[in-house]
Amino acid sequence: MTKTLTFLFFLFTSKILSAQTITEDDILALLKDSSGQKSSLLISIGTGNGVFSKKNNSLNADQEILNKIFYTTTADYNHKSGLGLTLYSFFIPISGSMRFYQADVTPSYYYENEKIYTGVSYTRFFAGKNATIAANPFKNGISGSF
């Protein structure tokens, strides 16, 4: 029932947009405006559904699988110098209350000029202590782009 109501809500509150003609100059202007010349802050919330394994420490135990809705909050700050910091938090409803599931902290650095765009980021994962589901087994992650 909740899925149907959610679908109907988004169906009736969304707008139908007509197509626009975009020229090459418009695209170049958008790219120039979105370049790393300004600092930015993005704060968002979201929801989704996922399949999770229930925590079970027995060696040969069958893992119970849960299909749950989860909620996320994100704060992303990027300085014009290329330094950035992103904070993610994940919550899951258990027994009628929201429980902290996992958090990620990602510092990053990106460099951009007319000919090159490159960067590196590191992610540290933190699992919730009260969650009854298995968290991400990884503690660290690193990513790069060129």
mmCIF file of C-alpha atoms in Angstrom:
data_model
loop_
_atom_site.group_PDB
_atom_site.id
_atom_site.type_symbol
_atom_site.label_atom_id
_atom_site.label_comp_id
_atom_site.label_asym_id
_atom_site.label_seq_id
_atom_site.Cartn_x
_atom_site.Cartn_y
_atom_site.Cartn_z
ATOM 1 C CA MET A 1 0.000 0.000 0.000
ATOM 2 C CA THR A 2 2.835 2.395 0.869
ATOM 3 C CA LYS A 3 4.525 1.755 -2.480
ATOM 4 C CA THR A 4 1.295 2.482 -4.350
ATOM 5 C CA LEU A 5 0.684 5.714 -2.448
ATOM 6 C CA THR A 6 4.274 6.836 -2.979
ATOM 7 C CA PHE A 7 4.021 6.125 -6.703
ATOM 8 C CA LEU A 8 0.714 8.015 -6.995
ATOM 9 C CA PHE A 9 2.126 10.955 -5.043
ATOM 10 C CA PHE A 10 5.080 11.341 -7.422
ATOM 11 C CA LEU A 11 2.869 10.703 -10.450
ATOM 12 C CA PHE A 12 0.438 13.495 -9.611
ATOM 13 C CA THR A 13 2.987 16.007 -8.295
ATOM 14 C CA SER A 14 5.429 15.783 -11.187
ATOM 15 C CA LYS A 15 5.279 18.184 -14.117
ATOM 16 C CA ILE A 16 5.386 17.297 -17.778
ATOM 17 C CA LEU A 17 8.087 19.363 -19.459
ATOM 18 C CA SER A 18 8.346 20.071 -23.145
ATOM 19 C CA ALA A 19 11.608 19.581 -25.011
ATOM 20 C CA GLN A 20 13.967 22.517 -25.426
ATOM 21 C CA THR A 21 16.413 23.375 -28.155
ATOM 22 C CA ILE A 22 19.934 23.588 -26.775
ATOM 23 C CA THR A 23 22.796 24.904 -28.856
ATOM 24 C CA GLU A 24 26.499 24.122 -28.564
ATOM 25 C CA ASP A 25 27.058 27.598 -27.094
ATOM 26 C CA ASP A 26 24.504 26.828 -24.348
ATOM 27 C CA ILE A 27 26.345 23.617 -23.447
ATOM 28 C CA LEU A 28 29.729 25.378 -23.368
ATOM 29 C CA ALA A 29 28.302 28.128 -21.138
ATOM 30 C CA LEU A 30 26.911 25.504 -18.733
ATOM 31 C CA LEU A 31 30.262 23.718 -18.602
ATOM 32 C CA LYS A 32 32.069 26.994 -17.947
ATOM 33 C CA ASP A 33 29.634 27.854 -15.128
ATOM 34 C CA SER A 34 30.033 24.407 -13.537
ATOM 35 C CA SER A 35 33.829 24.462 -13.507
ATOM 36 C CA GLY A 36 35.632 24.434 -10.169
ATOM 37 C CA GLN A 37 35.880 28.216 -9.886
ATOM 38 C CA LYS A 38 33.397 28.419 -6.999
ATOM 39 C CA SER A 39 32.964 26.750 -3.659
ATOM 40 C CA SER A 40 29.745 24.796 -3.200
ATOM 41 C CA LEU A 41 27.678 23.144 -0.487
ATOM 42 C CA LEU A 42 25.083 20.456 -1.189
ATOM 43 C CA ILE A 43 22.796 19.066 1.494
ATOM 44 C CA SER A 44 20.358 16.326 0.564
ATOM 45 C CA ILE A 45 18.116 13.623 1.935
ATOM 46 C CA GLY A 46 16.984 10.523 0.128
ATOM 47 C CA THR A 47 15.337 7.156 0.430
ATOM 48 C CA GLY A 48 15.636 3.831 -1.331
ATOM 49 C CA ASN A 49 15.147 0.150 -0.810
ATOM 50 C CA GLY A 50 17.827 -2.450 -0.365
ATOM 51 C CA VAL A 51 18.447 -6.067 0.449
ATOM 52 C CA PHE A 52 20.354 -6.574 3.698
ATOM 53 C CA SER A 53 21.743 -9.579 5.549
ATOM 54 C CA LYS A 54 20.718 -9.995 9.153
ATOM 55 C CA LYS A 55 23.695 -10.093 11.554
ATOM 56 C CA ASN A 56 24.600 -13.662 12.409
ATOM 57 C CA ASN A 57 27.952 -14.628 13.892
ATOM 58 C CA SER A 58 27.556 -18.400 13.508
ATOM 59 C CA LEU A 59 30.079 -19.847 11.066
ATOM 60 C CA ASN A 60 27.730 -21.933 8.923
ATOM 61 C CA ALA A 61 24.471 -20.150 9.692
ATOM 62 C CA ASP A 62 22.060 -19.354 6.910
ATOM 63 C CA GLN A 63 21.834 -15.619 6.420
ATOM 64 C CA GLU A 64 18.343 -14.197 6.699
ATOM 65 C CA ILE A 65 17.702 -11.596 4.008
ATOM 66 C CA LEU A 66 15.664 -8.464 4.670
ATOM 67 C CA ASN A 67 14.210 -6.133 2.044
ATOM 68 C CA LYS A 68 14.036 -2.752 3.790
ATOM 69 C CA ILE A 69 13.561 0.892 2.970
ATOM 70 C CA PHE A 70 16.520 3.015 4.063
ATOM 71 C CA TYR A 71 17.041 6.752 4.401
ATOM 72 C CA THR A 72 20.155 8.803 3.695
ATOM 73 C CA THR A 73 21.399 12.268 4.520
ATOM 74 C CA THR A 74 24.329 13.853 2.715
ATOM 75 C CA ALA A 75 26.400 16.988 3.232
ATOM 76 C CA ASP A 76 28.941 17.712 0.485
ATOM 77 C CA TYR A 77 31.278 20.716 0.557
ATOM 78 C CA ASN A 78 33.735 21.458 -2.256
ATOM 79 C CA HIS A 79 36.117 24.401 -1.965
ATOM 80 C CA LYS A 80 37.244 26.255 -5.073
ATOM 81 C CA SER A 81 40.833 25.163 -4.293
ATOM 82 C CA GLY A 82 39.840 21.546 -5.054
ATOM 83 C CA LEU A 83 39.525 20.281 -1.482
ATOM 84 C CA GLY A 84 36.244 18.635 -0.574
ATOM 85 C CA LEU A 85 34.517 16.778 2.237
ATOM 86 C CA THR A 86 31.421 14.594 1.985
ATOM 87 C CA LEU A 87 29.490 13.113 4.904
ATOM 88 C CA TYR A 88 26.904 10.368 4.335
ATOM 89 C CA SER A 89 24.653 8.784 6.944
ATOM 90 C CA PHE A 90 22.286 5.860 6.496
ATOM 91 C CA PHE A 91 19.260 5.053 8.653
ATOM 92 C CA ILE A 92 16.898 2.089 8.595
ATOM 93 C CA PRO A 93 13.540 1.684 10.359
ATOM 94 C CA ILE A 94 13.629 -1.178 12.879
ATOM 95 C CA SER A 95 10.751 -1.904 15.275
ATOM 96 C CA GLY A 96 9.062 1.404 14.525
ATOM 97 C CA SER A 97 12.064 3.676 15.124
ATOM 98 C CA MET A 98 14.858 4.991 12.948
ATOM 99 C CA ARG A 99 18.198 3.322 13.664
ATOM 100 C CA PHE A 100 21.613 4.508 12.538
ATOM 101 C CA TYR A 101 23.022 1.942 10.117
ATOM 102 C CA GLN A 102 26.242 3.338 8.649
ATOM 103 C CA ALA A 103 28.162 6.561 7.995
ATOM 104 C CA ASP A 104 30.815 7.427 5.436
ATOM 105 C CA VAL A 105 33.305 10.307 5.579
ATOM 106 C CA THR A 106 35.053 11.166 2.308
ATOM 107 C CA PRO A 107 37.747 13.846 2.035
ATOM 108 C CA SER A 108 38.845 14.547 -1.524
ATOM 109 C CA TYR A 109 40.997 16.697 -3.753
ATOM 110 C CA TYR A 110 40.343 17.442 -7.425
ATOM 111 C CA TYR A 111 42.459 19.442 -9.842
ATOM 112 C CA GLU A 112 41.154 20.961 -13.028
ATOM 113 C CA ASN A 113 42.511 23.184 -15.779
ATOM 114 C CA GLU A 114 41.779 23.580 -19.491
ATOM 115 C CA LYS A 115 43.420 20.268 -20.453
ATOM 116 C CA ILE A 116 43.155 17.974 -17.438
ATOM 117 C CA TYR A 117 40.717 16.900 -14.720
ATOM 118 C CA THR A 118 42.058 14.577 -12.043
ATOM 119 C CA GLY A 119 41.383 13.795 -8.430
ATOM 120 C CA VAL A 120 41.644 11.409 -5.523
ATOM 121 C CA SER A 121 39.343 10.607 -2.608
ATOM 122 C CA TYR A 122 39.476 8.467 0.511
ATOM 123 C CA THR A 123 36.414 7.028 2.254
ATOM 124 C CA ARG A 124 36.203 5.829 5.843
ATOM 125 C CA PHE A 125 33.159 3.677 6.693
ATOM 126 C CA PHE A 126 31.631 3.587 10.191
ATOM 127 C CA ALA A 127 29.094 0.907 11.121
ATOM 128 C CA GLY A 128 26.264 1.535 13.558
ATOM 129 C CA LYS A 129 26.571 -0.369 16.813
ATOM 130 C CA ASN A 130 22.841 -0.796 17.382
ATOM 131 C CA ALA A 131 21.887 -1.997 13.927
ATOM 132 C CA THR A 132 20.586 -5.549 13.691
ATOM 133 C CA ILE A 133 21.723 -5.896 10.102
ATOM 134 C CA ALA A 134 25.215 -6.521 8.780
ATOM 135 C CA ALA A 135 26.991 -3.313 7.777
ATOM 136 C CA ASN A 136 29.469 -2.807 4.958
ATOM 137 C CA PRO A 137 32.421 -5.106 5.715
ATOM 138 C CA PHE A 138 34.940 -2.569 4.415
ATOM 139 C CA LYS A 139 36.541 0.072 6.631
ATOM 140 C CA ASN A 140 38.492 2.087 4.034
ATOM 141 C CA GLY A 141 38.220 2.935 0.363
ATOM 142 C CA ILE A 142 40.275 4.989 -2.058
ATOM 143 C CA SER A 143 39.316 6.246 -5.480
ATOM 144 C CA GLY A 144 41.025 8.229 -8.204
ATOM 145 C CA SER A 145 40.176 9.693 -11.586
ATOM 146 C CA PHE A 146 42.151 11.090 -14.465
#
